[in-house]
Every structure is written in C-alpha cells, then in structure tokens.
Amino acid sequence: MKVLITGCFGFVGRYLVEALADAEVIAVDRQARPPGFPEVAHAYELDLLDLGAFENVIARHRPDRLVHLASFSSVGFSWHEPIASFTNNTNIFLNVLECVRRQSPATRILSIGSSEEYGLVTEADLPLRETSPLRPLSPYAVARVAQEHLGEVYVRGYGLDVVATRSFNHLGPGQSAQFVISGLAKQVAELARGERDRIKVGTTSVIRDFLDVRDVVAAYLALLDRGARGEVFNICSGHGTSIADALAMLGRIANVEPVLEIDPALVRPIENTIVVGDHAKLTAAVGWVPTISLEQSLRDVCSYWEARR
C-alpha cells in the first residue's frame, strides 16, 4: 500500500510513519527529513502552495491513501498572523483536492480537522458530537471549517473519497513547546533542574479533552481502512481536564510545586472555556477506543523534556 503524508516530518507524522512500517510512505513537507526521523520510501521537500510541484508527486505515485497533516497548527499563531494562517491552511488543502482529482481520483484522503471548529460552546452543549453546531472562534478554526466544507464539495461534486476528522487536543513526546501541555512540561522540567523559578501560563481554567498522539494515530489508521466516505469523526478521549489540573499533575510527576506567572502573550483574545467530545460515532464505525491514560501521556512528555538538558 502506498500512503502519502503531507506535513510528514512533524510531530504526528513521526508516529504515523512508525505505525505504517509495512507501507510505502511518500513524505511531503516544507522541510527536509530531520535527523533521527524514521526512514521513508520517498521524500519531497516542497510547499503545497506550489500546485505544479505537488501535482507531479501525485501523478508519479498515485497513492492509495493520503493523510493531510500539513498546516499551521497553532491557534495562537493564527491570532498573530491571521492572513498567513488562514490562506495557507485553506489553499494547501484545496491544492491537495485538485491534484488528487486530476491525477489520482481513487486515492482515499484523510482530512485532519480540529475540535476548534466547534468554537463557542456551553456545558449544556457537552459532550460535543459531530452533529453539534460549528461556531469557530479563531482564524485557525475558521480555516479548519473551510477545509472540511471543501472536502464535502469534492465528495459530492467530483466523487472523491474523503474522510474527515475533528481531532481534539493531543499530546505526546516530541511535541513542540508551542503547544500548551508540552510547553508546560518543558517549563516544569526546567524548574526541576533549577533553570527557572516560576512557570509562565496563559488561562489555566479552561478545560480541554486531551488524547495521546499514539491513540490519535491508531484512529487515523482505522479511518483510512474503514471510515465511511464523506463522513466526519470526532477523535477524542471523552474526558475534560483543566490546564490547572494538568499542570498540577505535571508538578507531582516532577516532584515540584510550580509558582505561576500570567504571561499576557499566552492569553488568547477569545478563549472557549470548555471543550469535551464524544467518540461514539468513531467507536461504532471502526471499533476504536482510547487506550493510554492522561497520566501516562504526561509522564512520557515529562520524560521527553527531562532528557533534553
């Protein structure tokens, strides 16, 4: 089986490539394969905004499956650079759809979306299901909604085989410190080593549905095999944890008591207070359930940062 992965050399891509050990992986990324990244059969360093270059790759390989991981994936970045975030994330997916339509229409596309698409919700709306209304609250989230709708257009209008996800917050070893849990774990590790005396935080009262990246990848593989064409699936744990509680768990794991300092740069202009999903549709469709506890995930993330002195 040939599997093309856009944004392959990022955080999730590493775990996905490892899980696809028996497949012929075609990696597409704006950066070269980083040192220590698993080997892939073919690697292309290109920008997905270059339609011609990407179309050549699709025409050459005609993959059986395509996982679209590439994006500017930070909500915070989308507030600082809204034009770059929105236009990049929307246009690169449109290019993916067009190249597949022209050169390899039998390719199954897994379109990776985000729980940020749900946007403004109250506790009465929880848990969030795929039928819940979408009220995006950031440039990033609006682009993800647009991506999902573009996929629907190409399924109905051109007959492409697209399956979409709304992936909730995931974490694991190797994630950039740009993301909240990894960033906090990095600071906690530095605190434990005496390299800082306090932890800089944004809003800690918000509640999120955290999931280990290895469970996320297992869900992606199941959907590639058995997800229904044209459908969208939540990928989530079904449990909510506040940033404050996650930080307290990190402190216990590292045996430190963090002193907190609010950093205005980490506070978003608009912030949803609680996001918790329901994975019943995914479980019914492919039999997937999460297997890794949040505590284990946090321990693994702490170990990762502790080893990087």
C-alpha atoms as a PDB file:
ATOM      1  CA  MET A   1       0.000   0.000   0.000  1.00  0.00           C
ATOM      2  CA  LYS A   2       1.248   3.478  -0.883  1.00  0.00           C
ATOM      3  CA  VAL A   3       0.488   6.208   1.667  1.00  0.00           C
ATOM      4  CA  LEU A   4       1.323   9.861   1.033  1.00  0.00           C
ATOM      5  CA  ILE A   5       1.595  12.064   4.111  1.00  0.00           C
ATOM      6  CA  THR A   6       1.628  15.845   3.833  1.00  0.00           C
ATOM      7  CA  GLY A   7       3.403  17.630   6.665  1.00  0.00           C
ATOM      8  CA  CYS A   8       5.043  14.271   7.282  1.00  0.00           C
ATOM      9  CA  PHE A   9       8.070  15.457   9.232  1.00  0.00           C
ATOM     10  CA  GLY A  10       6.106  16.989  12.091  1.00  0.00           C
ATOM     11  CA  PHE A  11       5.023  15.702  15.485  1.00  0.00           C
ATOM     12  CA  VAL A  12       2.163  13.418  14.409  1.00  0.00           C
ATOM     13  CA  GLY A  13       3.926  12.340  11.226  1.00  0.00           C
ATOM     14  CA  ARG A  14       6.695  10.590  13.139  1.00  0.00           C
ATOM     15  CA  TYR A  15       4.199   8.375  14.964  1.00  0.00           C
ATOM     16  CA  LEU A  16       2.194   7.763  11.801  1.00  0.00           C
ATOM     17  CA  VAL A  17       5.271   6.677   9.823  1.00  0.00           C
ATOM     18  CA  GLU A  18       6.289   4.299  12.611  1.00  0.00           C
ATOM     19  CA  ALA A  19       2.795   2.778  12.573  1.00  0.00           C
ATOM     20  CA  LEU A  20       2.960   2.374   8.765  1.00  0.00           C
ATOM     21  CA  ALA A  21       6.097   0.247   8.838  1.00  0.00           C
ATOM     22  CA  ASP A  22       4.747  -2.137   6.178  1.00  0.00           C
ATOM     23  CA  ALA A  23       3.573   0.599   3.789  1.00  0.00           C
ATOM     24  CA  GLU A  24       5.388   2.525   1.067  1.00  0.00           C
ATOM     25  CA  VAL A  25       5.397   6.013   2.575  1.00  0.00           C
ATOM     26  CA  ILE A  26       5.671   9.108   0.383  1.00  0.00           C
ATOM     27  CA  ALA A  27       6.588  12.083   2.570  1.00  0.00           C
ATOM     28  CA  VAL A  28       5.820  15.656   1.517  1.00  0.00           C
ATOM     29  CA  ASP A  29       6.973  18.509   3.733  1.00  0.00           C
ATOM     30  CA  ARG A  30       8.405  22.027   3.500  1.00  0.00           C
ATOM     31  CA  GLN A  31      11.446  20.825   5.463  1.00  0.00           C
ATOM     32  CA  ALA A  32      13.892  18.013   4.815  1.00  0.00           C
ATOM     33  CA  ARG A  33      13.701  14.804   6.849  1.00  0.00           C
ATOM     34  CA  PRO A  34      15.029  15.699  10.309  1.00  0.00           C
ATOM     35  CA  PRO A  35      17.875  13.706  11.883  1.00  0.00           C
ATOM     36  CA  GLY A  36      16.558  10.643  13.632  1.00  0.00           C
ATOM     37  CA  PHE A  37      13.223  10.666  11.828  1.00  0.00           C
ATOM     38  CA  PRO A  38      12.158   7.182  10.622  1.00  0.00           C
ATOM     39  CA  GLU A  39      13.110   6.270   7.071  1.00  0.00           C
ATOM     40  CA  VAL A  40      10.525   6.742   4.328  1.00  0.00           C
ATOM     41  CA  ALA A  41      10.417   5.316   0.812  1.00  0.00           C
ATOM     42  CA  HIS A  42      10.219   8.723  -0.913  1.00  0.00           C
ATOM     43  CA  ALA A  43      10.640  12.256   0.414  1.00  0.00           C
ATOM     44  CA  TYR A  44       9.796  15.528  -1.318  1.00  0.00           C
ATOM     45  CA  GLU A  45      10.740  18.909   0.092  1.00  0.00           C
ATOM     46  CA  LEU A  46       8.127  21.268  -1.336  1.00  0.00           C
ATOM     47  CA  ASP A  47       5.460  23.789  -0.437  1.00  0.00           C
ATOM     48  CA  LEU A  48       1.905  22.583  -1.059  1.00  0.00           C
ATOM     49  CA  LEU A  49       1.111  26.056  -2.368  1.00  0.00           C
ATOM     50  CA  ASP A  50       3.217  25.055  -5.383  1.00  0.00           C
ATOM     51  CA  LEU A  51       0.395  23.323  -7.228  1.00  0.00           C
ATOM     52  CA  GLY A  52       2.513  22.092 -10.129  1.00  0.00           C
ATOM     53  CA  ALA A  53       5.185  20.509  -7.949  1.00  0.00           C
ATOM     54  CA  PHE A  54       2.666  18.681  -5.811  1.00  0.00           C
ATOM     55  CA  GLU A  55       0.651  17.548  -8.827  1.00  0.00           C
ATOM     56  CA  ASN A  56       3.816  15.957 -10.223  1.00  0.00           C
ATOM     57  CA  VAL A  57       4.240  13.966  -7.000  1.00  0.00           C
ATOM     58  CA  ILE A  58       0.641  12.740  -7.101  1.00  0.00           C
ATOM     59  CA  ALA A  59       0.939  11.816 -10.784  1.00  0.00           C
ATOM     60  CA  ARG A  60       4.196   9.941 -10.176  1.00  0.00           C
ATOM     61  CA  HIS A  61       2.988   7.843  -7.237  1.00  0.00           C
ATOM     62  CA  ARG A  62      -0.845   7.763  -7.375  1.00  0.00           C
ATOM     63  CA  PRO A  63      -1.064   6.804  -3.702  1.00  0.00           C
ATOM     64  CA  ASP A  64      -3.739   4.501  -2.308  1.00  0.00           C
ATOM     65  CA  ARG A  65      -4.112   6.722   0.769  1.00  0.00           C
ATOM     66  CA  LEU A  66      -3.276  10.341   1.580  1.00  0.00           C
ATOM     67  CA  VAL A  67      -3.158  11.776   5.100  1.00  0.00           C
ATOM     68  CA  HIS A  68      -3.254  15.565   5.144  1.00  0.00           C
ATOM     69  CA  LEU A  69      -1.340  16.641   8.261  1.00  0.00           C
ATOM     70  CA  ALA A  70       0.240  19.789   6.790  1.00  0.00           C
ATOM     71  CA  SER A  71      -0.938  23.061   8.330  1.00  0.00           C
ATOM     72  CA  PHE A  72      -0.045  25.985  10.522  1.00  0.00           C
ATOM     73  CA  SER A  73      -1.496  24.147  13.512  1.00  0.00           C
ATOM     74  CA  SER A  74      -1.216  26.754  16.272  1.00  0.00           C
ATOM     75  CA  VAL A  75      -4.303  28.720  17.259  1.00  0.00           C
ATOM     76  CA  GLY A  76      -2.033  31.329  18.856  1.00  0.00           C
ATOM     77  CA  PHE A  77      -0.124  31.784  15.594  1.00  0.00           C
ATOM     78  CA  SER A  78      -3.406  32.382  13.779  1.00  0.00           C
ATOM     79  CA  TRP A  79      -4.102  35.342  16.063  1.00  0.00           C
ATOM     80  CA  HIS A  80      -0.646  36.816  15.445  1.00  0.00           C
ATOM     81  CA  GLU A  81      -0.591  36.019  11.691  1.00  0.00           C
ATOM     82  CA  PRO A  82      -4.238  35.566  10.658  1.00  0.00           C
ATOM     83  CA  ILE A  83      -3.742  36.075   6.910  1.00  0.00           C
ATOM     84  CA  ALA A  84      -0.841  33.643   6.654  1.00  0.00           C
ATOM     85  CA  SER A  85      -2.598  31.053   8.820  1.00  0.00           C
ATOM     86  CA  PHE A  86      -5.938  31.186   7.032  1.00  0.00           C
ATOM     87  CA  THR A  87      -4.742  31.394   3.443  1.00  0.00           C
ATOM     88  CA  ASN A  88      -2.090  28.709   3.880  1.00  0.00           C
ATOM     89  CA  ASN A  89      -4.320  26.177   5.616  1.00  0.00           C
ATOM     90  CA  THR A  90      -7.229  26.652   3.226  1.00  0.00           C
ATOM     91  CA  ASN A  91      -5.286  26.833  -0.030  1.00  0.00           C
ATOM     92  CA  ILE A  92      -2.977  23.893   0.608  1.00  0.00           C
ATOM     93  CA  PHE A  93      -5.944  21.606   1.169  1.00  0.00           C
ATOM     94  CA  LEU A  94      -7.644  22.906  -1.954  1.00  0.00           C
ATOM     95  CA  ASN A  95      -4.438  22.087  -3.857  1.00  0.00           C
ATOM     96  CA  VAL A  96      -4.436  18.576  -2.387  1.00  0.00           C
ATOM     97  CA  LEU A  97      -8.009  18.016  -3.535  1.00  0.00           C
ATOM     98  CA  GLU A  98      -7.355  19.379  -7.015  1.00  0.00           C
ATOM     99  CA  CYS A  99      -4.204  17.325  -7.567  1.00  0.00           C
ATOM    100  CA  VAL A 100      -5.923  14.142  -6.452  1.00  0.00           C
ATOM    101  CA  ARG A 101      -8.961  14.914  -8.613  1.00  0.00           C
ATOM    102  CA  ARG A 102      -6.786  15.454 -11.679  1.00  0.00           C
ATOM    103  CA  GLN A 103      -4.201  12.726 -11.236  1.00  0.00           C
ATOM    104  CA  SER A 104      -5.390  10.037  -8.788  1.00  0.00           C
ATOM    105  CA  PRO A 105      -9.147  10.203  -8.138  1.00  0.00           C
ATOM    106  CA  ALA A 106      -9.226   6.766  -6.472  1.00  0.00           C
ATOM    107  CA  THR A 107      -6.942   7.951  -3.649  1.00  0.00           C
ATOM    108  CA  ARG A 108      -8.611   7.996  -0.231  1.00  0.00           C
ATOM    109  CA  ILE A 109      -7.932  11.292   1.574  1.00  0.00           C
ATOM    110  CA  LEU A 110      -7.969  11.640   5.355  1.00  0.00           C
ATOM    111  CA  SER A 111      -8.611  15.323   6.079  1.00  0.00           C
ATOM    112  CA  ILE A 112      -7.380  16.218   9.559  1.00  0.00           C
ATOM    113  CA  GLY A 113      -9.565  18.830  11.239  1.00  0.00           C
ATOM    114  CA  SER A 114      -9.814  20.140  14.779  1.00  0.00           C
ATOM    115  CA  SER A 115     -12.114  20.408  17.773  1.00  0.00           C
ATOM    116  CA  GLU A 116     -11.518  24.162  17.439  1.00  0.00           C
ATOM    117  CA  GLU A 117     -14.194  24.035  14.739  1.00  0.00           C
ATOM    118  CA  TYR A 118     -16.857  23.746  17.457  1.00  0.00           C
ATOM    119  CA  GLY A 119     -15.814  27.082  18.915  1.00  0.00           C
ATOM    120  CA  LEU A 120     -18.188  28.688  21.375  1.00  0.00           C
ATOM    121  CA  VAL A 121     -19.954  26.053  23.483  1.00  0.00           C
ATOM    122  CA  THR A 122     -21.544  25.850  26.918  1.00  0.00           C
ATOM    123  CA  GLU A 123     -21.698  22.945  29.333  1.00  0.00           C
ATOM    124  CA  ALA A 124     -25.235  22.292  28.074  1.00  0.00           C
ATOM    125  CA  ASP A 125     -23.737  21.513  24.628  1.00  0.00           C
ATOM    126  CA  LEU A 126     -21.449  18.810  26.010  1.00  0.00           C
ATOM    127  CA  PRO A 127     -20.274  16.306  25.080  1.00  0.00           C
ATOM    128  CA  LEU A 128     -19.705  17.595  21.572  1.00  0.00           C
ATOM    129  CA  ARG A 129     -20.955  15.310  18.827  1.00  0.00           C
ATOM    130  CA  GLU A 130     -20.435  15.508  15.081  1.00  0.00           C
ATOM    131  CA  THR A 131     -23.956  16.953  14.811  1.00  0.00           C
ATOM    132  CA  SER A 132     -23.133  19.848  17.168  1.00  0.00           C
ATOM    133  CA  PRO A 133     -23.103  23.303  15.528  1.00  0.00           C
ATOM    134  CA  LEU A 134     -19.786  24.785  14.398  1.00  0.00           C
ATOM    135  CA  ARG A 135     -19.054  28.257  15.843  1.00  0.00           C
ATOM    136  CA  PRO A 136     -15.309  28.797  15.206  1.00  0.00           C
ATOM    137  CA  LEU A 137     -13.595  31.411  17.368  1.00  0.00           C
ATOM    138  CA  SER A 138     -10.200  31.957  15.682  1.00  0.00           C
ATOM    139  CA  PRO A 139      -8.750  32.373  12.192  1.00  0.00           C
ATOM    140  CA  TYR A 140      -7.296  28.870  12.561  1.00  0.00           C
ATOM    141  CA  ALA A 141     -10.685  27.382  13.410  1.00  0.00           C
ATOM    142  CA  VAL A 142     -12.457  29.139  10.537  1.00  0.00           C
ATOM    143  CA  ALA A 143      -9.877  27.719   8.127  1.00  0.00           C
ATOM    144  CA  ARG A 144     -10.451  24.219   9.511  1.00  0.00           C
ATOM    145  CA  VAL A 145     -14.199  24.581   8.951  1.00  0.00           C
ATOM    146  CA  ALA A 146     -13.498  25.752   5.398  1.00  0.00           C
ATOM    147  CA  GLN A 147     -11.229  22.737   4.861  1.00  0.00           C
ATOM    148  CA  GLU A 148     -13.969  20.373   5.990  1.00  0.00           C
ATOM    149  CA  HIS A 149     -16.523  22.025   3.710  1.00  0.00           C
ATOM    150  CA  LEU A 150     -14.138  21.874   0.754  1.00  0.00           C
ATOM    151  CA  GLY A 151     -13.827  18.147   1.339  1.00  0.00           C
ATOM    152  CA  GLU A 152     -17.610  17.818   1.290  1.00  0.00           C
ATOM    153  CA  VAL A 153     -17.769  19.740  -2.006  1.00  0.00           C
ATOM    154  CA  TYR A 154     -15.237  17.436  -3.641  1.00  0.00           C
ATOM    155  CA  VAL A 155     -17.030  14.327  -2.370  1.00  0.00           C
ATOM    156  CA  ARG A 156     -20.408  15.456  -3.702  1.00  0.00           C
ATOM    157  CA  GLY A 157     -19.265  17.354  -6.762  1.00  0.00           C
ATOM    158  CA  TYR A 158     -16.374  15.218  -8.011  1.00  0.00           C
ATOM    159  CA  GLY A 159     -16.872  11.868  -6.298  1.00  0.00           C
ATOM    160  CA  LEU A 160     -13.594  11.937  -4.360  1.00  0.00           C
ATOM    161  CA  ASP A 161     -13.094   9.622  -1.388  1.00  0.00           C
ATOM    162  CA  VAL A 162     -12.589  11.957   1.576  1.00  0.00           C
ATOM    163  CA  VAL A 163     -12.950  11.110   5.273  1.00  0.00           C
ATOM    164  CA  ALA A 164     -12.651  13.977   7.775  1.00  0.00           C
ATOM    165  CA  THR A 165     -11.709  14.192  11.432  1.00  0.00           C
ATOM    166  CA  ARG A 166     -12.231  16.710  14.174  1.00  0.00           C
ATOM    167  CA  SER A 167      -9.207  15.862  16.265  1.00  0.00           C
ATOM    168  CA  PHE A 168      -9.215  17.146  19.834  1.00  0.00           C
ATOM    169  CA  ASN A 169      -6.104  18.278  21.730  1.00  0.00           C
ATOM    170  CA  HIS A 170      -3.411  15.641  21.509  1.00  0.00           C
ATOM    171  CA  LEU A 171      -0.064  15.362  23.185  1.00  0.00           C
ATOM    172  CA  GLY A 172       2.958  13.129  23.466  1.00  0.00           C
ATOM    173  CA  PRO A 173       6.752  13.027  23.459  1.00  0.00           C
ATOM    174  CA  GLY A 174       8.270  15.159  20.735  1.00  0.00           C
ATOM    175  CA  GLN A 175       5.525  17.763  20.522  1.00  0.00           C
ATOM    176  CA  SER A 176       6.638  21.361  20.141  1.00  0.00           C
ATOM    177  CA  ALA A 177       6.676  23.536  23.263  1.00  0.00           C
ATOM    178  CA  GLN A 178       4.436  25.881  21.272  1.00  0.00           C
ATOM    179  CA  PHE A 179       1.526  23.686  22.419  1.00  0.00           C
ATOM    180  CA  VAL A 180       0.171  24.088  25.902  1.00  0.00           C
ATOM    181  CA  ILE A 181       0.909  20.762  27.625  1.00  0.00           C
ATOM    182  CA  SER A 182       4.305  20.279  26.024  1.00  0.00           C
ATOM    183  CA  GLY A 183       5.230  23.885  26.808  1.00  0.00           C
ATOM    184  CA  LEU A 184       4.217  23.477  30.444  1.00  0.00           C
ATOM    185  CA  ALA A 185       6.088  20.158  30.725  1.00  0.00           C
ATOM    186  CA  LYS A 186       9.223  21.795  29.334  1.00  0.00           C
ATOM    187  CA  GLN A 187       8.997  24.562  31.916  1.00  0.00           C
ATOM    188  CA  VAL A 188       8.364  22.072  34.726  1.00  0.00           C
ATOM    189  CA  ALA A 189      11.467  20.122  33.680  1.00  0.00           C
ATOM    190  CA  GLU A 190      13.476  23.362  33.716  1.00  0.00           C
ATOM    191  CA  LEU A 191      12.050  24.207  37.138  1.00  0.00           C
ATOM    192  CA  ALA A 192      13.069  20.798  38.466  1.00  0.00           C
ATOM    193  CA  ARG A 193      16.629  21.408  37.206  1.00  0.00           C
ATOM    194  CA  GLY A 194      16.782  24.848  38.845  1.00  0.00           C
ATOM    195  CA  GLU A 195      16.867  26.655  35.488  1.00  0.00           C
ATOM    196  CA  ARG A 196      13.803  28.802  36.288  1.00  0.00           C
ATOM    197  CA  ASP A 197      11.853  29.778  39.396  1.00  0.00           C
ATOM    198  CA  ARG A 198       8.323  30.074  38.008  1.00  0.00           C
ATOM    199  CA  ILE A 199       6.039  28.822  35.235  1.00  0.00           C
ATOM    200  CA  LYS A 200       4.604  31.239  32.684  1.00  0.00           C
ATOM    201  CA  VAL A 201       0.996  30.425  31.836  1.00  0.00           C
ATOM    202  CA  GLY A 202      -1.997  31.791  29.965  1.00  0.00           C
ATOM    203  CA  THR A 203      -5.559  30.984  31.054  1.00  0.00           C
ATOM    204  CA  THR A 204      -5.414  27.880  33.259  1.00  0.00           C
ATOM    205  CA  SER A 205      -9.131  27.475  34.000  1.00  0.00           C
ATOM    206  CA  VAL A 206     -10.049  26.274  30.501  1.00  0.00           C
ATOM    207  CA  ILE A 207     -10.979  22.600  30.175  1.00  0.00           C
ATOM    208  CA  ARG A 208      -9.848  20.521  27.227  1.00  0.00           C
ATOM    209  CA  ASP A 209     -10.227  16.938  26.012  1.00  0.00           C
ATOM    210  CA  PHE A 210      -6.652  15.603  25.834  1.00  0.00           C
ATOM    211  CA  LEU A 211      -5.674  12.469  23.928  1.00  0.00           C
ATOM    212  CA  ASP A 212      -2.340  10.700  23.461  1.00  0.00           C
ATOM    213  CA  VAL A 213      -0.869  11.028  19.965  1.00  0.00           C
ATOM    214  CA  ARG A 214      -0.467   7.243  19.745  1.00  0.00           C
ATOM    215  CA  ASP A 215      -4.212   6.797  20.214  1.00  0.00           C
ATOM    216  CA  VAL A 216      -4.796   9.518  17.616  1.00  0.00           C
ATOM    217  CA  VAL A 217      -2.640   7.679  15.075  1.00  0.00           C
ATOM    218  CA  ALA A 218      -4.495   4.420  15.764  1.00  0.00           C
ATOM    219  CA  ALA A 219      -7.743   6.238  14.982  1.00  0.00           C
ATOM    220  CA  TYR A 220      -6.301   7.658  11.749  1.00  0.00           C
ATOM    221  CA  LEU A 221      -5.235   4.228  10.560  1.00  0.00           C
ATOM    222  CA  ALA A 222      -8.645   2.747  11.377  1.00  0.00           C
ATOM    223  CA  LEU A 223     -10.394   5.512   9.432  1.00  0.00           C
ATOM    224  CA  LEU A 224      -8.074   5.059   6.462  1.00  0.00           C
ATOM    225  CA  ASP A 225      -9.164   1.438   6.328  1.00  0.00           C
ATOM    226  CA  ARG A 226     -12.804   1.524   7.377  1.00  0.00           C
ATOM    227  CA  GLY A 227     -14.082   5.086   7.706  1.00  0.00           C
ATOM    228  CA  ALA A 228     -17.129   5.875   5.582  1.00  0.00           C
ATOM    229  CA  ARG A 229     -16.568   8.167   2.601  1.00  0.00           C
ATOM    230  CA  GLY A 230     -17.863  11.683   3.148  1.00  0.00           C
ATOM    231  CA  GLU A 231     -18.224  11.312   6.925  1.00  0.00           C
ATOM    232  CA  VAL A 232     -16.607  13.297   9.733  1.00  0.00           C
ATOM    233  CA  PHE A 233     -15.477  11.774  13.033  1.00  0.00           C
ATOM    234  CA  ASN A 234     -14.509  13.181  16.432  1.00  0.00           C
ATOM    235  CA  ILE A 235     -11.202  11.842  17.736  1.00  0.00           C
ATOM    236  CA  CYS A 236     -11.217  12.486  21.469  1.00  0.00           C
ATOM    237  CA  SER A 237     -10.984  10.892  24.896  1.00  0.00           C
ATOM    238  CA  GLY A 238     -14.441  11.908  26.097  1.00  0.00           C
ATOM    239  CA  HIS A 239     -12.995  13.404  29.301  1.00  0.00           C
ATOM    240  CA  GLY A 240     -12.219  17.013  30.197  1.00  0.00           C
ATOM    241  CA  THR A 241      -9.201  18.236  32.176  1.00  0.00           C
ATOM    242  CA  SER A 242      -8.403  21.831  33.090  1.00  0.00           C
ATOM    243  CA  ILE A 243      -4.998  23.277  32.273  1.00  0.00           C
ATOM    244  CA  ALA A 244      -4.582  23.918  36.006  1.00  0.00           C
ATOM    245  CA  ASP A 245      -5.200  20.244  36.835  1.00  0.00           C
ATOM    246  CA  ALA A 246      -2.846  19.076  34.075  1.00  0.00           C
ATOM    247  CA  LEU A 247      -0.167  21.422  35.415  1.00  0.00           C
ATOM    248  CA  ALA A 248      -0.703  20.078  38.940  1.00  0.00           C
ATOM    249  CA  MET A 249      -0.243  16.535  37.609  1.00  0.00           C
ATOM    250  CA  LEU A 250       2.979  17.585  35.872  1.00  0.00           C
ATOM    251  CA  GLY A 251       4.212  19.072  39.150  1.00  0.00           C
ATOM    252  CA  ARG A 252       3.515  15.852  41.035  1.00  0.00           C
ATOM    253  CA  ILE A 253       5.257  13.791  38.353  1.00  0.00           C
ATOM    254  CA  ALA A 254       8.358  16.012  38.523  1.00  0.00           C
ATOM    255  CA  ASN A 255       8.106  16.452  42.323  1.00  0.00           C
ATOM    256  CA  VAL A 256       7.976  20.253  42.161  1.00  0.00           C
ATOM    257  CA  GLU A 257       5.428  22.882  43.212  1.00  0.00           C
ATOM    258  CA  PRO A 258       5.196  25.395  40.353  1.00  0.00           C
ATOM    259  CA  VAL A 259       4.857  29.112  41.075  1.00  0.00           C
ATOM    260  CA  LEU A 260       2.724  30.579  38.299  1.00  0.00           C
ATOM    261  CA  GLU A 261       3.101  33.855  36.421  1.00  0.00           C
ATOM    262  CA  ILE A 262       0.459  35.011  33.952  1.00  0.00           C
ATOM    263  CA  ASP A 263       2.043  35.857  30.594  1.00  0.00           C
ATOM    264  CA  PRO A 264      -0.244  38.180  28.576  1.00  0.00           C
ATOM    265  CA  ALA A 265       1.314  36.842  25.362  1.00  0.00           C
ATOM    266  CA  LEU A 266      -0.174  33.423  26.164  1.00  0.00           C
ATOM    267  CA  VAL A 267      -3.701  34.728  26.720  1.00  0.00           C
ATOM    268  CA  ARG A 268      -5.841  34.480  23.583  1.00  0.00           C
ATOM    269  CA  PRO A 269      -8.247  37.281  22.575  1.00  0.00           C
ATOM    270  CA  ILE A 270     -11.151  34.803  22.667  1.00  0.00           C
ATOM    271  CA  GLU A 271     -10.980  31.519  24.576  1.00  0.00           C
ATOM    272  CA  ASN A 272     -13.552  28.768  24.849  1.00  0.00           C
ATOM    273  CA  THR A 273     -13.925  27.736  28.482  1.00  0.00           C
ATOM    274  CA  ILE A 274     -14.660  24.039  27.985  1.00  0.00           C
ATOM    275  CA  VAL A 275     -14.315  21.525  25.132  1.00  0.00           C
ATOM    276  CA  VAL A 276     -15.128  17.843  25.656  1.00  0.00           C
ATOM    277  CA  GLY A 277     -16.020  15.465  22.844  1.00  0.00           C
ATOM    278  CA  ASP A 278     -17.934  12.247  22.236  1.00  0.00           C
ATOM    279  CA  HIS A 279     -16.262   9.479  20.194  1.00  0.00           C
ATOM    280  CA  ALA A 280     -19.319   7.182  19.990  1.00  0.00           C
ATOM    281  CA  LYS A 281     -19.599   7.563  16.197  1.00  0.00           C
ATOM    282  CA  LEU A 282     -15.943   6.624  15.679  1.00  0.00           C
ATOM    283  CA  THR A 283     -16.182   3.690  18.079  1.00  0.00           C
ATOM    284  CA  ALA A 284     -19.304   2.360  16.352  1.00  0.00           C
ATOM    285  CA  ALA A 285     -17.744   2.755  12.901  1.00  0.00           C
ATOM    286  CA  VAL A 286     -14.283   1.226  13.411  1.00  0.00           C
ATOM    287  CA  GLY A 287     -14.150  -0.118  16.967  1.00  0.00           C
ATOM    288  CA  TRP A 288     -11.606   2.450  18.168  1.00  0.00           C
ATOM    289  CA  VAL A 289     -11.323   3.441  21.833  1.00  0.00           C
ATOM    290  CA  PRO A 290      -8.518   5.356  23.577  1.00  0.00           C
ATOM    291  CA  THR A 291      -6.071   3.145  25.481  1.00  0.00           C
ATOM    292  CA  ILE A 292      -3.470   5.496  27.016  1.00  0.00           C
ATOM    293  CA  SER A 293      -4.319   7.436  30.179  1.00  0.00           C
ATOM    294  CA  LEU A 294      -3.640  11.149  30.506  1.00  0.00           C
ATOM    295  CA  GLU A 295      -1.308  10.465  33.433  1.00  0.00           C
ATOM    296  CA  GLN A 296       0.777   8.111  31.302  1.00  0.00           C
ATOM    297  CA  SER A 297       0.892  10.657  28.489  1.00  0.00           C
ATOM    298  CA  LEU A 298       2.047  13.359  30.892  1.00  0.00           C
ATOM    299  CA  ARG A 299       4.722  11.077  32.329  1.00  0.00           C
ATOM    300  CA  ASP A 300       6.009  10.358  28.843  1.00  0.00           C
ATOM    301  CA  VAL A 301       6.056  14.055  27.934  1.00  0.00           C
ATOM    302  CA  CYS A 302       7.887  14.873  31.178  1.00  0.00           C
ATOM    303  CA  SER A 303      10.472  12.176  30.444  1.00  0.00           C
ATOM    304  CA  TYR A 304      10.980  13.622  26.984  1.00  0.00           C
ATOM    305  CA  TRP A 305      11.773  17.102  28.303  1.00  0.00           C
ATOM    306  CA  GLU A 306      13.810  15.814  31.236  1.00  0.00           C
ATOM    307  CA  ALA A 307      16.126  14.119  28.746  1.00  0.00           C
ATOM    308  CA  ARG A 308      16.710  17.383  26.827  1.00  0.00           C
ATOM    309  CA  ARG A 309      19.037  19.352  29.051  1.00  0.00           C
END
